Amino acid sequence: MNDYIDPIAKLINQFTKLPSVGQKTAQRYALSVLKMNDADVAEFASTLLYAKQNVKYCSVCGNFTDIDPCHICSSRDNSTICVVCQARDVLLIEKTCAYRGVYHVLGGALNPMEGIGPNQLNIRNLLSRIKASTKEIIIATNADVEGEATAMYLARLIKPLNVKVTRLAQGVAIGSDLQYTDEVTLGRALENRKEI
Amino acid sequence: MNDYIDPIAKLINQFTKLPSVGQKTAQRYALSVLKMNDADVAEFASTLLYAKQNVKYCSVCGNFTDIDPCHICSSRDNSTICVVCQARDVLLIEKTCAYRGVYHVLGGALNPMEGIGPNQLNIRNLLSRIKASTKEIIIATNADVEGEATAMYLARLIKPLNVKVTRLAQGVAIGSDLQYTDEVTLGRALENRKEI
């Protein structure tokens, strides 16, 4: 597959370890690195190490952090916990500026086909975080099959603890044309219609 | 744009320096690096430096190499020189197994809009490589506007030196359906028809 000289072949091989990067893309990346100047490549290499060494998981919520507990866990109202699948989802919700509680990162969604069961997710810690002061658990998993299954599973676990469990609203996206909205979403939007 | 903690933000920023990598893709790459184990990240970083330090340009043909002159220049029939735009084109032609001569890498194609004129390309070295023993120069630039212009320019420079100048054949691609061949290509294929 790869007849480049050894240093280039090795670099291409490293780039193929990134998500959805195949041989061709890795080749483009590797050749672009060779065109950078020495200082830039040195900076790239040291940033990789710096990030890996300085980024930890928060022991409370499981989000990426450089201090433990993370700045969200240590400074925000912890009576509401928003449960997300991935650390990147935290940032998406933060950008909405519509939420001031804390988070809990599961590290994935239930997916029996890929061997991800409740024990592979950060669920035990979530249950131990639920205290008398906890008012609401917002489940913000994806709206796909795995995300829905995870939401149902969590709701069944948490409801007996007498805590309100909510799920992100599902319906027509803002700015979208009904003509291009799929029928399942439109059906859900009708079911969940709101009085104005 | 980027509210990640500093080590992650810096890593995302490094990945955006790769060709056609935007904020979202860089973010996916950075988060996947954080999920790798320490040894793999260390290897990634050291491979970047290793490749950058060990890959040179061949002083004869301009191709990537770890020894100078490169193994192609030092071992092959140099009476035929195949002129390509990029070092990656050398590998494509090598894979055809249809060529046993040497190469010359221009480092781009003429493109006045982006300020690439003859002086920005590795053309002077090409002319100095043409000796009495040189039988043929094959111009293998891309079949786009810049590649064609470069081919025409080189042909006009080289022909007075009494060397045969050829260009890659243009026509219908192997395995293609005429229905889906564009009219310019089909016209060219008709013009250049070959007796069978």
mmCIF file of C-alpha atoms in Angstrom, chain A residues 20-141:
data_model
loop_
_atom_site.group_PDB
_atom_site.id
_atom_site.type_symbol
_atom_site.label_atom_id
_atom_site.label_comp_id
_atom_site.label_asym_id
_atom_site.label_seq_id
_atom_site.Cartn_x
_atom_site.Cartn_y
_atom_site.Cartn_z
ATOM 1 C CA SER A 20 -11.960 8.533 9.945
ATOM 2 C CA VAL A 21 -8.517 9.265 8.523
ATOM 3 C CA GLY A 22 -7.647 6.813 5.743
ATOM 4 C CA GLN A 23 -4.445 6.294 3.782
ATOM 5 C CA LYS A 24 -5.026 9.185 1.353
ATOM 6 C CA THR A 25 -5.900 11.770 3.990
ATOM 7 C CA ALA A 26 -3.037 10.645 6.234
ATOM 8 C CA GLN A 27 -0.715 11.077 3.241
ATOM 9 C CA ARG A 28 -1.932 14.658 2.711
ATOM 10 C CA TYR A 29 -1.446 15.436 6.393
ATOM 11 C CA ALA A 30 2.040 13.897 6.477
ATOM 12 C CA LEU A 31 3.194 15.792 3.371
ATOM 13 C CA SER A 32 1.814 19.035 4.806
ATOM 14 C CA VAL A 33 3.776 18.436 8.019
ATOM 15 C CA LEU A 34 6.962 18.013 5.966
ATOM 16 C CA LYS A 35 6.283 21.414 4.393
ATOM 17 C CA MET A 36 5.967 23.156 7.775
ATOM 18 C CA ASN A 37 9.099 24.713 9.221
ATOM 19 C CA ASP A 38 11.062 22.922 11.951
ATOM 20 C CA ALA A 39 9.790 25.112 14.795
ATOM 21 C CA ASP A 40 6.137 24.506 13.885
ATOM 22 C CA VAL A 41 6.601 20.743 13.811
ATOM 23 C CA ALA A 42 8.406 20.854 17.159
ATOM 24 C CA GLU A 43 5.509 22.863 18.581
ATOM 25 C CA PHE A 44 2.979 20.383 17.169
ATOM 26 C CA ALA A 45 4.846 17.473 18.785
ATOM 27 C CA SER A 46 5.224 19.190 22.149
ATOM 28 C CA THR A 47 1.546 20.246 22.183
ATOM 29 C CA LEU A 48 0.511 16.606 21.727
ATOM 30 C CA LEU A 49 2.528 15.638 24.804
ATOM 31 C CA TYR A 50 1.480 18.732 26.779
ATOM 32 C CA ALA A 51 -2.224 18.083 26.178
ATOM 33 C CA LYS A 52 -1.972 14.393 26.980
ATOM 34 C CA GLN A 53 -0.067 15.084 30.207
ATOM 35 C CA ASN A 54 -2.244 17.924 31.461
ATOM 36 C CA VAL A 55 -5.750 16.799 30.625
ATOM 37 C CA LYS A 56 -7.416 14.619 33.290
ATOM 38 C CA TYR A 57 -10.953 13.451 33.876
ATOM 39 C CA CYS A 58 -12.860 15.221 36.649
ATOM 40 C CA SER A 59 -13.396 12.701 39.466
ATOM 41 C CA VAL A 60 -16.907 14.037 40.038
ATOM 42 C CA CYS A 61 -18.500 14.487 36.602
ATOM 43 C CA GLY A 62 -16.077 12.679 34.258
ATOM 44 C CA ASN A 63 -15.552 15.730 32.032
ATOM 45 C CA PHE A 64 -12.110 16.749 30.721
ATOM 46 C CA THR A 65 -10.339 19.100 33.096
ATOM 47 C CA ASP A 66 -6.944 20.408 34.140
ATOM 48 C CA ILE A 67 -7.954 20.808 37.810
ATOM 49 C CA ASP A 68 -9.887 18.272 39.899
ATOM 50 C CA PRO A 69 -12.792 18.721 40.550
ATOM 51 C CA CYS A 70 -13.368 20.682 37.332
ATOM 52 C CA HIS A 71 -14.360 24.360 37.401
ATOM 53 C CA ILE A 72 -18.004 23.531 36.600
ATOM 54 C CA CYS A 73 -18.354 21.020 39.461
ATOM 55 C CA SER A 74 -16.683 23.342 41.942
ATOM 56 C CA SER A 75 -18.556 26.541 41.123
ATOM 57 C CA ARG A 76 -22.086 25.724 39.957
ATOM 58 C CA ASP A 77 -25.484 24.849 41.389
ATOM 59 C CA ASN A 78 -25.333 21.081 41.898
ATOM 60 C CA SER A 79 -29.028 20.476 42.531
ATOM 61 C CA THR A 80 -29.499 19.885 38.782
ATOM 62 C CA ILE A 81 -27.342 17.357 36.922
ATOM 63 C CA CYS A 82 -27.350 17.201 33.133
ATOM 64 C CA VAL A 83 -26.320 13.725 31.898
ATOM 65 C CA VAL A 84 -24.489 13.613 28.533
ATOM 66 C CA CYS A 85 -22.797 10.833 26.553
ATOM 67 C CA GLN A 86 -19.548 12.553 25.631
ATOM 68 C CA ALA A 87 -17.360 15.303 27.077
ATOM 69 C CA ARG A 88 -17.806 17.283 23.842
ATOM 70 C CA ASP A 89 -21.565 17.459 24.529
ATOM 71 C CA VAL A 90 -20.852 19.535 27.648
ATOM 72 C CA LEU A 91 -19.376 22.277 25.491
ATOM 73 C CA LEU A 92 -22.384 22.243 23.129
ATOM 74 C CA ILE A 93 -24.766 22.764 26.031
ATOM 75 C CA GLU A 94 -22.507 25.418 27.600
ATOM 76 C CA LYS A 95 -22.686 27.355 24.323
ATOM 77 C CA THR A 96 -26.485 27.625 24.587
ATOM 78 C CA CYS A 97 -26.051 29.685 27.812
ATOM 79 C CA ALA A 98 -29.371 28.121 28.907
ATOM 80 C CA TYR A 99 -28.058 25.922 31.700
ATOM 81 C CA ARG A 100 -26.388 26.756 35.010
ATOM 82 C CA GLY A 101 -26.250 23.359 36.722
ATOM 83 C CA VAL A 102 -23.566 20.672 36.702
ATOM 84 C CA TYR A 103 -22.925 17.798 34.282
ATOM 85 C CA HIS A 104 -22.296 14.085 34.317
ATOM 86 C CA VAL A 105 -20.427 12.465 31.418
ATOM 87 C CA LEU A 106 -21.361 8.809 30.800
ATOM 88 C CA GLY A 107 -18.530 8.153 28.343
ATOM 89 C CA GLY A 108 -20.848 6.668 25.703
ATOM 90 C CA ALA A 109 -24.337 5.220 25.254
ATOM 91 C CA LEU A 110 -25.699 1.694 25.778
ATOM 92 C CA ASN A 111 -24.858 -0.350 22.690
ATOM 93 C CA PRO A 112 -25.069 -4.133 23.175
ATOM 94 C CA MET A 113 -23.870 -4.732 19.581
ATOM 95 C CA GLU A 114 -20.550 -3.124 20.472
ATOM 96 C CA GLY A 115 -20.433 -4.634 23.942
ATOM 97 C CA ILE A 116 -21.228 -1.409 25.788
ATOM 98 C CA GLY A 117 -23.467 -2.282 28.720
ATOM 99 C CA PRO A 118 -24.273 -0.341 31.926
ATOM 100 C CA ASN A 119 -20.964 -1.461 33.463
ATOM 101 C CA GLN A 120 -18.945 0.190 30.688
ATOM 102 C CA LEU A 121 -20.589 3.560 31.373
ATOM 103 C CA ASN A 122 -19.984 5.993 34.218
ATOM 104 C CA ILE A 123 -23.398 5.206 35.789
ATOM 105 C CA ARG A 124 -22.449 4.083 39.294
ATOM 106 C CA ASN A 125 -20.861 7.487 40.006
ATOM 107 C CA LEU A 126 -23.999 9.211 38.768
ATOM 108 C CA LEU A 127 -26.185 7.304 41.240
ATOM 109 C CA SER A 128 -23.818 8.101 44.108
ATOM 110 C CA ARG A 129 -24.041 11.817 43.221
ATOM 111 C CA ILE A 130 -27.816 11.866 43.717
ATOM 112 C CA LYS A 131 -28.446 13.301 47.192
ATOM 113 C CA ALA A 132 -31.430 14.715 49.051
ATOM 114 C CA SER A 133 -30.537 18.138 47.631
ATOM 115 C CA THR A 134 -30.743 16.908 44.021
ATOM 116 C CA LYS A 135 -33.834 18.369 42.375
ATOM 117 C CA GLU A 136 -33.608 17.260 38.757
ATOM 118 C CA ILE A 137 -31.673 14.998 36.407
ATOM 119 C CA ILE A 138 -31.788 16.189 32.783
ATOM 120 C CA ILE A 139 -30.974 13.375 30.372
ATOM 121 C CA ALA A 140 -29.304 14.891 27.302
ATOM 122 C CA THR A 141 -28.245 11.765 25.410
#
